[in-house]
Short mmCIF file of C-alpha atoms and ligand atoms in Angstrom, two decimals:
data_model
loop_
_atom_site.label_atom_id
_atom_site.label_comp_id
_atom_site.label_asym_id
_atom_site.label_seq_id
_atom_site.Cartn_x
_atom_site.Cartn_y
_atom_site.Cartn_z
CA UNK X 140 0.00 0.00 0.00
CA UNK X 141 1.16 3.13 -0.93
CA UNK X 142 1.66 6.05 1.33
CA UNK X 143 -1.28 8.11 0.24
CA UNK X 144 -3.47 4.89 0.28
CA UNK X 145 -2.11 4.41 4.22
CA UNK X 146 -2.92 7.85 4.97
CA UNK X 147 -5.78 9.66 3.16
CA UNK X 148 -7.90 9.33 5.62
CA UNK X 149 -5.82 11.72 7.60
CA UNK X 150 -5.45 13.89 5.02
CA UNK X 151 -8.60 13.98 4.09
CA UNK X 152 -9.46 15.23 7.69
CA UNK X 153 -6.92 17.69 8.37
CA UNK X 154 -8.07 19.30 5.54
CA UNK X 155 -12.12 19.04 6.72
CA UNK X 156 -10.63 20.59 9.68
CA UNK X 157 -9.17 23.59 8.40
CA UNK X 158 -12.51 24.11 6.26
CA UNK X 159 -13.77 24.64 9.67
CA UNK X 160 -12.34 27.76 10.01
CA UNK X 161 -14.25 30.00 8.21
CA UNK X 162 -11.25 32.60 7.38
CA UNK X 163 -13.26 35.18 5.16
CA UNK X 164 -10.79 37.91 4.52
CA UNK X 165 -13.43 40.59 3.27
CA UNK X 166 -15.22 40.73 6.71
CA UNK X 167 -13.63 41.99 9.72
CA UNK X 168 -15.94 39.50 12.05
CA UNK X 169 -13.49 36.52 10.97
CA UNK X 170 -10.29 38.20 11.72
CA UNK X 171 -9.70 36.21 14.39
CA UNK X 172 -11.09 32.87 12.13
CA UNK X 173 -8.47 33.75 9.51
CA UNK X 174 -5.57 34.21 11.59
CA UNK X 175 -6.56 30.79 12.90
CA UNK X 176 -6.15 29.43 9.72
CA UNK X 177 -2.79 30.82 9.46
CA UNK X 178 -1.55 29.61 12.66
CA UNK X 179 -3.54 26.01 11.29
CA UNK X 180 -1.28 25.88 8.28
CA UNK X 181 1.67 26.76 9.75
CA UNK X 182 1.57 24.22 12.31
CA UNK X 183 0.65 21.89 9.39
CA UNK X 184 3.86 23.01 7.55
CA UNK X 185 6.17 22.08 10.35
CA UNK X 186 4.30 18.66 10.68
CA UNK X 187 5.68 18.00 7.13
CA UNK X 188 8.84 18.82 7.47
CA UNK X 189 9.44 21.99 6.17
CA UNK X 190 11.70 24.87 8.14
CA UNK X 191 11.90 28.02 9.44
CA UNK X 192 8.27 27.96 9.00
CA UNK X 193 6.63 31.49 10.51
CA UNK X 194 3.68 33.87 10.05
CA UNK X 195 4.95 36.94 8.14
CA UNK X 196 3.30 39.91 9.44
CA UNK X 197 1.93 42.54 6.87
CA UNK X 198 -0.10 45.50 7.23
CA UNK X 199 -3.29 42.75 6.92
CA UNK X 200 -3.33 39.02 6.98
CA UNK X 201 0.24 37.35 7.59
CA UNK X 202 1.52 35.76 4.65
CA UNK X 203 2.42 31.71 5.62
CA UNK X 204 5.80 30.80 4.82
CA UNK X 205 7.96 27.72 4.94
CA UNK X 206 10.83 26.29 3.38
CA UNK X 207 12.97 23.36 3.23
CA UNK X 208 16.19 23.76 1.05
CA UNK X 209 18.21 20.57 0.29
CA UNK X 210 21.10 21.43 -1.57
CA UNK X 211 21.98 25.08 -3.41
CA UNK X 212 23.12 23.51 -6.75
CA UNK X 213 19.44 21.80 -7.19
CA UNK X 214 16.64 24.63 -7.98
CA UNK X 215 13.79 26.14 -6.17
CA UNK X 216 10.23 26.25 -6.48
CA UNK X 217 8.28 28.60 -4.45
CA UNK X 218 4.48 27.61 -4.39
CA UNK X 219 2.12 30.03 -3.99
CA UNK X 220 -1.83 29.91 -2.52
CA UNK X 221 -4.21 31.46 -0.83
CA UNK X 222 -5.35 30.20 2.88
CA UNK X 223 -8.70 33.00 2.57
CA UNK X 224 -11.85 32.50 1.43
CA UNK X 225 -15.13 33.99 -0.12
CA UNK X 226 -17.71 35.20 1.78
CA UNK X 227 -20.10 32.34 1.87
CA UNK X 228 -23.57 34.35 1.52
CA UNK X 229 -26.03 34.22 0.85
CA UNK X 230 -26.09 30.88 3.82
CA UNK X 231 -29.68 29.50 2.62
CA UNK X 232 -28.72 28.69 -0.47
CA UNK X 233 -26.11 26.09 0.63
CA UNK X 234 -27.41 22.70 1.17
CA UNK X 235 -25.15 21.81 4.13
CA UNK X 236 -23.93 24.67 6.01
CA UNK X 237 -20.39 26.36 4.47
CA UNK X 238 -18.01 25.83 7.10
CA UNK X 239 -19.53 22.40 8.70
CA UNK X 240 -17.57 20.64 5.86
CA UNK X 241 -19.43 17.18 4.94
CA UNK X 242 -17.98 14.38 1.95
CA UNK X 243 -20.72 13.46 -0.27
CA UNK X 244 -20.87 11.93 -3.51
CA UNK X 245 -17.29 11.92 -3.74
CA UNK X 246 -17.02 15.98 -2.80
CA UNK X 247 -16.20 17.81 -0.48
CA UNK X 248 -18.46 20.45 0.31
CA UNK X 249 -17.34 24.16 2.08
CA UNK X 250 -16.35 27.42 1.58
CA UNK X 251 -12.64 26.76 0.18
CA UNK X 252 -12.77 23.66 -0.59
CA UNK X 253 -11.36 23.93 -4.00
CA UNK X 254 -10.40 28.02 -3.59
CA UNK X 255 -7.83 27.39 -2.30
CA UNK X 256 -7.50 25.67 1.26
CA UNK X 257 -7.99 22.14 -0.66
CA UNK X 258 -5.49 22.90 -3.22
CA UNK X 259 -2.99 24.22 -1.28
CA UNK X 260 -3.07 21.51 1.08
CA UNK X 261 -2.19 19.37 -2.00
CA UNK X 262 0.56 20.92 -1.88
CA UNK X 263 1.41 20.39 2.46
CA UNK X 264 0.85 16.80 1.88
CA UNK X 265 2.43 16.10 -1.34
CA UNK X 266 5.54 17.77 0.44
CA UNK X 267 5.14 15.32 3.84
CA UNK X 268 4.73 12.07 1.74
CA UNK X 269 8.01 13.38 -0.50
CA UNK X 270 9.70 14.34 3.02
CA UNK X 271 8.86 10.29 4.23
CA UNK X 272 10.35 8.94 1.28
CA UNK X 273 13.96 10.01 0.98
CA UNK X 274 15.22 14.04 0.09
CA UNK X 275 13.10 16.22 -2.17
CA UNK X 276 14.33 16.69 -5.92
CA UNK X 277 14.27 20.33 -5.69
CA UNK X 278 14.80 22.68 -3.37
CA UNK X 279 11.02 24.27 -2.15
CA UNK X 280 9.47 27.59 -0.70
CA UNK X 281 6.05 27.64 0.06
CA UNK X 282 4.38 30.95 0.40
CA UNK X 283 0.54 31.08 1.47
CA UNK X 284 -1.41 34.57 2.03
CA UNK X 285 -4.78 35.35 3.04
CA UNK X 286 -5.47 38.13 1.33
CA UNK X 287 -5.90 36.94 -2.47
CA UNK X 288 -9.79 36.90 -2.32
CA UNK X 289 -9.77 41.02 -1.23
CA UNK X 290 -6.79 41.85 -3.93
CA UNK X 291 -3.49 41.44 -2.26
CA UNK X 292 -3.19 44.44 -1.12
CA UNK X 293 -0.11 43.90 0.59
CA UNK X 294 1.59 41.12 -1.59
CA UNK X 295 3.29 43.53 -3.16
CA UNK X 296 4.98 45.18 -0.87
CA UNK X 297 6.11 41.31 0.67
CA UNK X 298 7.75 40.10 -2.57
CA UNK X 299 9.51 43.74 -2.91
CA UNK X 300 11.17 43.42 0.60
CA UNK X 301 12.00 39.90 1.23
CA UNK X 302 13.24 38.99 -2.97
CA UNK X 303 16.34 37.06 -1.02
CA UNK X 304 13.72 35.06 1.12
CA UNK X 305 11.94 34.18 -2.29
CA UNK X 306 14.28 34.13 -4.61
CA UNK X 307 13.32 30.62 -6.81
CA UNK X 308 13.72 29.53 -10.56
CA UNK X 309 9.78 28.79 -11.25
CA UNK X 310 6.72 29.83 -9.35
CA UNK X 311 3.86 27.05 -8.65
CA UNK X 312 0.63 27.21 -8.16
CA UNK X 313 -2.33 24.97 -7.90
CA UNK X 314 -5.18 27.74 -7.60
CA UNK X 315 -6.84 27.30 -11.07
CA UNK X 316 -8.92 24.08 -12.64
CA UNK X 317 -8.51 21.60 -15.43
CA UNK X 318 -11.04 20.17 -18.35
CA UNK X 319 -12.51 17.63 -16.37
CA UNK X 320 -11.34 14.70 -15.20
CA UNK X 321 -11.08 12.78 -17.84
CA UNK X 322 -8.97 15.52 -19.66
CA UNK X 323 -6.27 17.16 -17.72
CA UNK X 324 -5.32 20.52 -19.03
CA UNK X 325 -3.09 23.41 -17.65
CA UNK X 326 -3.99 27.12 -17.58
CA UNK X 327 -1.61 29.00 -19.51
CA UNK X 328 -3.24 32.03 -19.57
CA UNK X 329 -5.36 34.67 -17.25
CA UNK X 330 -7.49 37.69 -16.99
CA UNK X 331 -6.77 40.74 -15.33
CA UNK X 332 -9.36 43.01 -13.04
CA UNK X 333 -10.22 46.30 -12.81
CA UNK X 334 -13.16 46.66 -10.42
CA UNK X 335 -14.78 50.04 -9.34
CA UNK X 336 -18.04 50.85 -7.33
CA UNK X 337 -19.96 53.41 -8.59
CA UNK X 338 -22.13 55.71 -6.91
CA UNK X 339 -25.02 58.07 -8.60
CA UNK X 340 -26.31 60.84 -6.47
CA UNK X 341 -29.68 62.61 -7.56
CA UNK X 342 -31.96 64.95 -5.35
CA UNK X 343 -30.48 65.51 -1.92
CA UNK X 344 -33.08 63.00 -0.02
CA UNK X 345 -35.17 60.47 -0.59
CA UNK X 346 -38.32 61.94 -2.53
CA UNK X 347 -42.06 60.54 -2.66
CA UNK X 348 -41.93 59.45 -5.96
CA UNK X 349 -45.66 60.84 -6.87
CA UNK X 350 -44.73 64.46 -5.37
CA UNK X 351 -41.36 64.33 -7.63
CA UNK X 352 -41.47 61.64 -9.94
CA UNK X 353 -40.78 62.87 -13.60
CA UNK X 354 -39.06 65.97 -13.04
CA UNK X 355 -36.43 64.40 -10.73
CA UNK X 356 -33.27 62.75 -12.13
CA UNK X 357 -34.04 58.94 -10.34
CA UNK X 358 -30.26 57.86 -9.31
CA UNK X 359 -31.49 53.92 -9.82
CA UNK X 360 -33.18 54.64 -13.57
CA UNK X 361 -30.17 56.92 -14.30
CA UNK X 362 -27.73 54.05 -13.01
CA UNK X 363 -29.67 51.66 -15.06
CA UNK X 364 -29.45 53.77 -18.30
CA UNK X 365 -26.00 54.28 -18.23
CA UNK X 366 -24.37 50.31 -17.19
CA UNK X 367 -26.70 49.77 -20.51
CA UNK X 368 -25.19 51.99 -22.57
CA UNK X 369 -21.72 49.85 -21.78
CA UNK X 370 -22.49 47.54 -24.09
CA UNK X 371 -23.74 47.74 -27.76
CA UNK X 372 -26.30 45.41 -29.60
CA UNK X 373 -22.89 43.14 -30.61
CA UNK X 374 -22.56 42.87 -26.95
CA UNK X 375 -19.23 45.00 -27.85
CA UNK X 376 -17.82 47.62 -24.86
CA UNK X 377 -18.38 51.18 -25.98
CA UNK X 378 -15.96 52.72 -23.76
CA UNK X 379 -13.84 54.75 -25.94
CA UNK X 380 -10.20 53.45 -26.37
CA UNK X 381 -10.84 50.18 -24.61
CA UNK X 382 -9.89 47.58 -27.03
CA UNK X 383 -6.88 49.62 -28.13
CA UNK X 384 -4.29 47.58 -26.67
CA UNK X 385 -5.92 44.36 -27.04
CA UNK X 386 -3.90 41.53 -28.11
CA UNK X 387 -5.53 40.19 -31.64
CA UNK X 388 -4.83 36.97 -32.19
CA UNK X 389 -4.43 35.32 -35.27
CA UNK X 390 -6.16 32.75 -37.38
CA UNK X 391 -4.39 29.77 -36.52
CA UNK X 392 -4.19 31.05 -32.98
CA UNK X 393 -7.69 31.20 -32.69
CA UNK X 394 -8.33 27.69 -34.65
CA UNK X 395 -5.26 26.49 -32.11
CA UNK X 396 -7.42 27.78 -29.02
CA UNK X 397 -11.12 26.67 -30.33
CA UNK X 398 -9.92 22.91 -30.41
CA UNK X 399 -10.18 22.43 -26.80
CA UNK X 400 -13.03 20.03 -25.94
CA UNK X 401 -15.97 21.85 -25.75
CA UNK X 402 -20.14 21.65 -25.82
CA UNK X 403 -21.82 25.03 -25.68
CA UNK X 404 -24.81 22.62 -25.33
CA UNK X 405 -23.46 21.32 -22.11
CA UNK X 406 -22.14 24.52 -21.31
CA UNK X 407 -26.06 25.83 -21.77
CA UNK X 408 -26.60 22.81 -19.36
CA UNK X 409 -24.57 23.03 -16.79
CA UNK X 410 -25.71 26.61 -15.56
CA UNK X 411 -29.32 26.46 -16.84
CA UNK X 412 -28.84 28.96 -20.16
CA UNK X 413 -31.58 28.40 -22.69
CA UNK X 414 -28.87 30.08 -25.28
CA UNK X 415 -25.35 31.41 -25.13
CA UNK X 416 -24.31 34.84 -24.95
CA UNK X 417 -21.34 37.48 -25.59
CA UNK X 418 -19.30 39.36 -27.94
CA UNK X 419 -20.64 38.88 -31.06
CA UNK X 420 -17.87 37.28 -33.22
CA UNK X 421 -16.29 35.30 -31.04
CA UNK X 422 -16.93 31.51 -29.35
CA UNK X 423 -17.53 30.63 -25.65
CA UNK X 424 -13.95 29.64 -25.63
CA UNK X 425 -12.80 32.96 -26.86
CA UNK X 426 -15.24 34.80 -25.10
CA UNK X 427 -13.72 33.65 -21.79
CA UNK X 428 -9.58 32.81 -22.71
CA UNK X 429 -9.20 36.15 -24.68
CA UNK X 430 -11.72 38.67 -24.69
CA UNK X 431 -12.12 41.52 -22.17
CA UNK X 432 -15.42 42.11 -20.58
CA UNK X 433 -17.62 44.19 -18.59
CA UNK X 434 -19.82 43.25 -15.56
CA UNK X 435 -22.37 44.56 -12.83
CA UNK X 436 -21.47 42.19 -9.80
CA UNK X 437 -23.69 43.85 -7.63
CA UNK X 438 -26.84 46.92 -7.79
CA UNK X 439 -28.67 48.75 -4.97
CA UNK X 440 -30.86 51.04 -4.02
CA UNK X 441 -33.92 52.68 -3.28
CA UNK X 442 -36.48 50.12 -1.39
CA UNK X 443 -36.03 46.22 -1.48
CA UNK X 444 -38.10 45.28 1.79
CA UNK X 445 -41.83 43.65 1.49
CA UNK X 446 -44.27 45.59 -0.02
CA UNK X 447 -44.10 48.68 -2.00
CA UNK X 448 -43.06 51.53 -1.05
CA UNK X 449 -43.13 55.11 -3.29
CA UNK X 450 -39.73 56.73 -3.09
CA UNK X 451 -37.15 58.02 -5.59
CA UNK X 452 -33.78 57.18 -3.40
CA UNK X 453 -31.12 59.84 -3.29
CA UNK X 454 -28.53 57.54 -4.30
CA UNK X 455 -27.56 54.41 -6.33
CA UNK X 456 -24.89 52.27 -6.26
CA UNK X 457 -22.90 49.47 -8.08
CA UNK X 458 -19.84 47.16 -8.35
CA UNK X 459 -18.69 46.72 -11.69
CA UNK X 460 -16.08 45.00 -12.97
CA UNK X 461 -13.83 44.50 -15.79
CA UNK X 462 -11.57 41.31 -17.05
CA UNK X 463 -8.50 42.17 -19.05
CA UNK X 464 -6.48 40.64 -21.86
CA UNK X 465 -2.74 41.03 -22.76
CA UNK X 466 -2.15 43.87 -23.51
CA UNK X 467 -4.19 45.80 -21.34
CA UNK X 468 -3.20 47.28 -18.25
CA UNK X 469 -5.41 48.09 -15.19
CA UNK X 470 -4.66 51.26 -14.46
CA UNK X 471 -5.11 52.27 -18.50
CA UNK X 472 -7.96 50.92 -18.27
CA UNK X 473 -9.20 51.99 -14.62
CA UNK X 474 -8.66 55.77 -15.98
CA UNK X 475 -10.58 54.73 -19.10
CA UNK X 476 -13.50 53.61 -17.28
CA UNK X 477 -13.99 56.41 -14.60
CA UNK X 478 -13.22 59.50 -17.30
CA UNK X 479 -16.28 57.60 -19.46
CA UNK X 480 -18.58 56.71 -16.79
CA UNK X 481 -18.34 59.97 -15.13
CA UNK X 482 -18.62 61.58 -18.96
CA UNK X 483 -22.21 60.04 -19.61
CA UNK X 484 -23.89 60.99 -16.68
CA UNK X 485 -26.97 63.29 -16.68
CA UNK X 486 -26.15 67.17 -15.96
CA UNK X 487 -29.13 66.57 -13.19
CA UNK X 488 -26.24 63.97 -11.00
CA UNK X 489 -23.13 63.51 -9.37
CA UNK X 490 -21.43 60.51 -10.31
CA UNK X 491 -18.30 59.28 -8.22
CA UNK X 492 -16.33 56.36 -9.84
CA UNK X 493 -13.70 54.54 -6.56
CA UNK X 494 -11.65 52.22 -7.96
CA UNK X 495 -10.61 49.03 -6.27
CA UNK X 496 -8.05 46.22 -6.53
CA UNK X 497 -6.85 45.71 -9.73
CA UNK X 498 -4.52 43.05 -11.81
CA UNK X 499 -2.58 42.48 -15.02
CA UNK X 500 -3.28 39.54 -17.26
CA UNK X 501 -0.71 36.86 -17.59
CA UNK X 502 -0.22 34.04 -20.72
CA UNK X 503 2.64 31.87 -19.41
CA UNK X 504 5.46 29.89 -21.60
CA UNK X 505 4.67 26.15 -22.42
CA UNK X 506 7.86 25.81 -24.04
CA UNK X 507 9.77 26.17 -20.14
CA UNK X 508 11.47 23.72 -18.24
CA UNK X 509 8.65 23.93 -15.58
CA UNK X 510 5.08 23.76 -18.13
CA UNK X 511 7.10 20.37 -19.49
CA UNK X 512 7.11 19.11 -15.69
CA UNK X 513 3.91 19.69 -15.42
CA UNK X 514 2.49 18.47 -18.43
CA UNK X 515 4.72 14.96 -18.48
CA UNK X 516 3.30 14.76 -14.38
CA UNK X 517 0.02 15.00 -15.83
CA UNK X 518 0.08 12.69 -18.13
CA UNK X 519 1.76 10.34 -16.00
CA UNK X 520 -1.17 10.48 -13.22
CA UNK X 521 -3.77 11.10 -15.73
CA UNK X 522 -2.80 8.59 -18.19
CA UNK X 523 -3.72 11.79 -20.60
CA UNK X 524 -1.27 14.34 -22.25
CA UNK X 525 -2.87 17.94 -20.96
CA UNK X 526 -4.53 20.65 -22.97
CA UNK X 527 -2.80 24.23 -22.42
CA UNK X 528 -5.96 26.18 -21.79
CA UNK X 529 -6.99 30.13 -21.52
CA UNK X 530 -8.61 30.68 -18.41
CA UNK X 531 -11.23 33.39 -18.14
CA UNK X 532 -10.47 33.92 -14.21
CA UNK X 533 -7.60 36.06 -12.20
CA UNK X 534 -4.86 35.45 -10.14
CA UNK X 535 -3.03 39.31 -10.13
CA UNK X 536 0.19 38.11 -8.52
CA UNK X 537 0.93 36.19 -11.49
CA UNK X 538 2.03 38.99 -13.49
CA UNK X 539 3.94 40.75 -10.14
CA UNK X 540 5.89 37.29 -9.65
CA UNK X 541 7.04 38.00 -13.34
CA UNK X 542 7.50 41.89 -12.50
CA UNK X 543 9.01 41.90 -9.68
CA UNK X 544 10.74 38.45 -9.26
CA UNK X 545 11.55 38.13 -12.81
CA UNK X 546 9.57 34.42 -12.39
CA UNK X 547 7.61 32.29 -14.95
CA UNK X 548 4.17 30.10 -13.07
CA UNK X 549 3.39 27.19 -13.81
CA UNK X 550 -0.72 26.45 -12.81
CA UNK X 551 -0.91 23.55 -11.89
CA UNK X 552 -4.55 23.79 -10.56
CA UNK X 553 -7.01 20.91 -10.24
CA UNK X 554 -10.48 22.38 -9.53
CA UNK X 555 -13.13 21.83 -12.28
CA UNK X 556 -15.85 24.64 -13.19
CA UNK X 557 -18.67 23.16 -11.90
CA UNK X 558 -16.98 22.82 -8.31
CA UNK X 559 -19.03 26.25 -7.88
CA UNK X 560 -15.93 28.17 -6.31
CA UNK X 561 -17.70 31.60 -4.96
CA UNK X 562 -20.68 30.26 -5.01
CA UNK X 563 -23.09 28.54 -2.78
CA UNK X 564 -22.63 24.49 -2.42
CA UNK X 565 -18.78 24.77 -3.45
CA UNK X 566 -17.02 21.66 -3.52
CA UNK X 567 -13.74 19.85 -4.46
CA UNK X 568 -13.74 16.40 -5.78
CA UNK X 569 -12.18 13.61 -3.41
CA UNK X 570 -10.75 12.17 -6.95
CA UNK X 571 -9.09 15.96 -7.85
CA UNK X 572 -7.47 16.12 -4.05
CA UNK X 573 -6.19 12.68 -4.10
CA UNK X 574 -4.40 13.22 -7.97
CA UNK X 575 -3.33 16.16 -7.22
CA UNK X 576 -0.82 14.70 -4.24
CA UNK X 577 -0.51 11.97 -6.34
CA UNK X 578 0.64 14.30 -9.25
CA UNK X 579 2.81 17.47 -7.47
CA UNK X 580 5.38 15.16 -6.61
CA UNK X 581 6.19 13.96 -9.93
CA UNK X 582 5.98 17.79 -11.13
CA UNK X 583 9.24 18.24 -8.47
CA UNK X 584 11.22 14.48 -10.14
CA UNK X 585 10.57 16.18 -13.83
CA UNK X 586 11.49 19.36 -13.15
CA UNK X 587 14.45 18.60 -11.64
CA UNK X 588 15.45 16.36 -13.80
CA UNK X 589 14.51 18.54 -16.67
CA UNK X 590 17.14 21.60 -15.21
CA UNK X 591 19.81 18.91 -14.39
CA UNK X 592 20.40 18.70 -18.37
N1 BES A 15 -8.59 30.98 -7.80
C1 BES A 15 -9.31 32.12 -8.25
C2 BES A 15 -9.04 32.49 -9.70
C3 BES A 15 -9.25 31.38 -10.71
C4 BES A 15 -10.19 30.39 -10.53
C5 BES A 15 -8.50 31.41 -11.85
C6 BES A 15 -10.36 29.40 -11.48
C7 BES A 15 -8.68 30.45 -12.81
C8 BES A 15 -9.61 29.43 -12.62
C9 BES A 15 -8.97 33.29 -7.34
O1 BES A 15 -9.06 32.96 -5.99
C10 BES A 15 -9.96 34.39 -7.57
O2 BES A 15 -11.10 34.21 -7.24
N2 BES A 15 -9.52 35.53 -8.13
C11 BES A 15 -10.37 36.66 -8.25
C12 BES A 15 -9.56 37.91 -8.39
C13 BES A 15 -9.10 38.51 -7.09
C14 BES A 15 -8.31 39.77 -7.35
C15 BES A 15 -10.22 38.77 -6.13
C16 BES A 15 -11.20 36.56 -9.49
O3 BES A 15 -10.81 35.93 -10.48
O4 BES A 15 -12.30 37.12 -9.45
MN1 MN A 16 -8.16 31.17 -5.60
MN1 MN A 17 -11.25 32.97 -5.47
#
């Protein structure tokens, strides 16, 4: 029996246990849950082996970091994850309740299961099982935050002052998702963010909307009337300039990207969709690997309790966001958005545009020592050769590992889209936990092998 087979079980349940804590970074009532989870993993760390393992203090969360370095001529990976989590609201839509973790139907259902606490503990255990059976291949840093889920705000400044502590030769991270089980794939590309909440100010109070209605600039109609105009009939963004920089890809490129398995029908399917949607021209695939785009992620306003009530509200409000494509840039594109937004409003409002987080958008190498790793690993453990793939979601310290540390990443992520990450019910598949142990420590015997030559 092999070591994972003799110890799953435990695995299985550390991991339940740290689901337990529910460490939501966006709201201050779980501080004290999500430095818990810290202290969880890094207790967890030095249970595998790994050294000078400590909670790096930040001006937030503390960034989780461990090490074990076997020899300076072999090279270093420095793994990357996230130990914070979603909000779980709204609670009544989960079946089983988001931090009372419960295995069903081969899944693993919580908040974080898959994003990230059950990938990243991939990661803790492939590392203890490697420890148990002789020295590692490569030399490893493992670097966990809990701030990725509220924009790592202070990643930045981390990697900036401590590039000795993290100085590696490839970045890994398992914080993205494959095809499906059947056919492994790796993420070689990934959308930036610029987010902003918007706010639309009308009369100076709340009016009775039969005393003012009509001759009164309503914030919420006025909100409405302008996210529409965002968009043309070709589902195209009409913001002036924003496609300038966009990376156009050519023919072949897009033929290259379109052959990746997959069924707008069971796309339709999977998420209830009586038809597809988007930017006219383009496929699903495209529509999500390599196109930019424009959403609401959240309106309000005015009166929402039972009943009706008459009133024009003072003020609206939204959260809108934006997903970027090489070469974009946030902030190009954060100006972009609040010079247009604030140039279509009515004469009869105020309109105030606050940016938030942002993040660049990455497309990694597959011709690297490191994608190679992975891929041969995967096809080892899947029995499959994997798909490079363009993801449609964002993980902003890619680009600032490259930046800053000069460092290709390899995602080596395991999660599948219908494991409802951010969502109510998420889960992570016992079978996607499991291979991924099984398949990080063959990444770590390729890759090393692979720089040896
Ligand atoms: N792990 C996700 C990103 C992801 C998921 C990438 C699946 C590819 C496939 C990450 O935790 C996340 O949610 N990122 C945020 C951005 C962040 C700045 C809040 C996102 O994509 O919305
Ligand atoms: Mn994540
Ligand atoms: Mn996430």
């Amino acid at each position: 029996m092999s070591y994972l087979q003799q110890n799953q079980e435990r695995f299985l349940n550390e991991l339940l246990d740290w689901l337990r804590i529910p460490s939501v970074s966006a709201d201050p009532k779980f501080h004290g849950d999500v430095l818990r989870a810290a202290e969880y993993l890094k207790t967890r760390l030095e249970e595998a082996g790994l050294e000078n393992v400590e909670l790096c203090a930040t001006a937030g969360y503390p960034i989780v970091y461990g090490e074990k370095l076997v020899d300076p001529n072999l090279p270093t990976v420095l793994v990357y994850g996230h130990y914070d989590v979603q909000p779980a609201d709204p609670y009544e839509l989960w079946d089983s309740p988001p931090f009372e973790p419960v295995v069903k139907d081969g899944n693993i259902y919580a908040r974080g299961a898959c994003d990230d606490k059950g990938q990243v503990y991939m990661h803790v255990k492939a590392l203890e099982m490697m420890s148990q059976q002789g020295p590692l291949p490569c030399n490893v840093k493992v670097m966990v935050e809990g701030e990725e889920e509220v924009g790592s705000n202070n990643l930045g400044t981390f990697v900036r002052q401590n590039k000795d502590k993290l100085k590696a030769d490839v970045i890994l991270i398992s914080d993205t998702g494959i095809l499906s089980n059947e056919q492994p794939s790796i993420e070689v590309g990934l959308r930036g963010l610029s987010y902003h909440e918007v706010e639309v100010t009308g009369p100076n109070r709340d009016l009775h909307s039969g005393l003012y209605g009509g001759a009164v600039p309503n914030p919420i109609n006025v909100l409405c009337k302008m996210i529409a105009s965002l968009h043309d009939e070709n589902n195209h963004i009409t913001i002036p300039g924003f496609y300038d920089q966009v990376a156009v890809l050519s023919e072949e490129e897009r033929a290259e990207l379109n052959r990746v398995p997959h069924s707008d029908d069971e796309f339709k399917q999977s998420i209830g969709l009586k038809d597809t949607y988007g930017e006219a021209g383009y496929t699903t695939v495209e529509r999500i690997g390599i196109r930019p785009t424009l959403d609401v992620n959240g309106i309000w306003g005015g009166y929402t309790g039972e009943g009706a009530k008459t009133v024009i509200a003072s003020k609206a409000h939204a959260k809108i966001s934006m997903r970027l494509v090489p070469h974009q840039t946030s902030a190009e594109i954060t100006q972009l958005f609040q010079r247009h937004f604030e140039s279509i409003a009515p004469s009869g409002v105020t309109v105030v545009v606050k940016p938030h987080h942002g993040g660049e958008p990455v497309v990694t190498p597959t011709d690297s020592v490191a994608y190679q790793a992975a891929a041969k690993a995967l096809e080892t453990s899947f029995g499959k050769k994997p798909i490079p793939t363009r993801g449609g979601g964002s993980i902003p310290i890619v680009a600032m590992f490259k930046t800053e540390l000069g460092l290709d990443t390899v995602l080596l992520g395991f999660g599948l889209d219908s494991d409802a990450i951010h969502s109510p019910n998420e889960h992570y598949g016992l079978f996607n936990f499991f291979k991924g142990i099984e398949t990080i420590p063959l990444f770590y015997q390729n890759y090393a092998a692979g720089m040896k030559q």
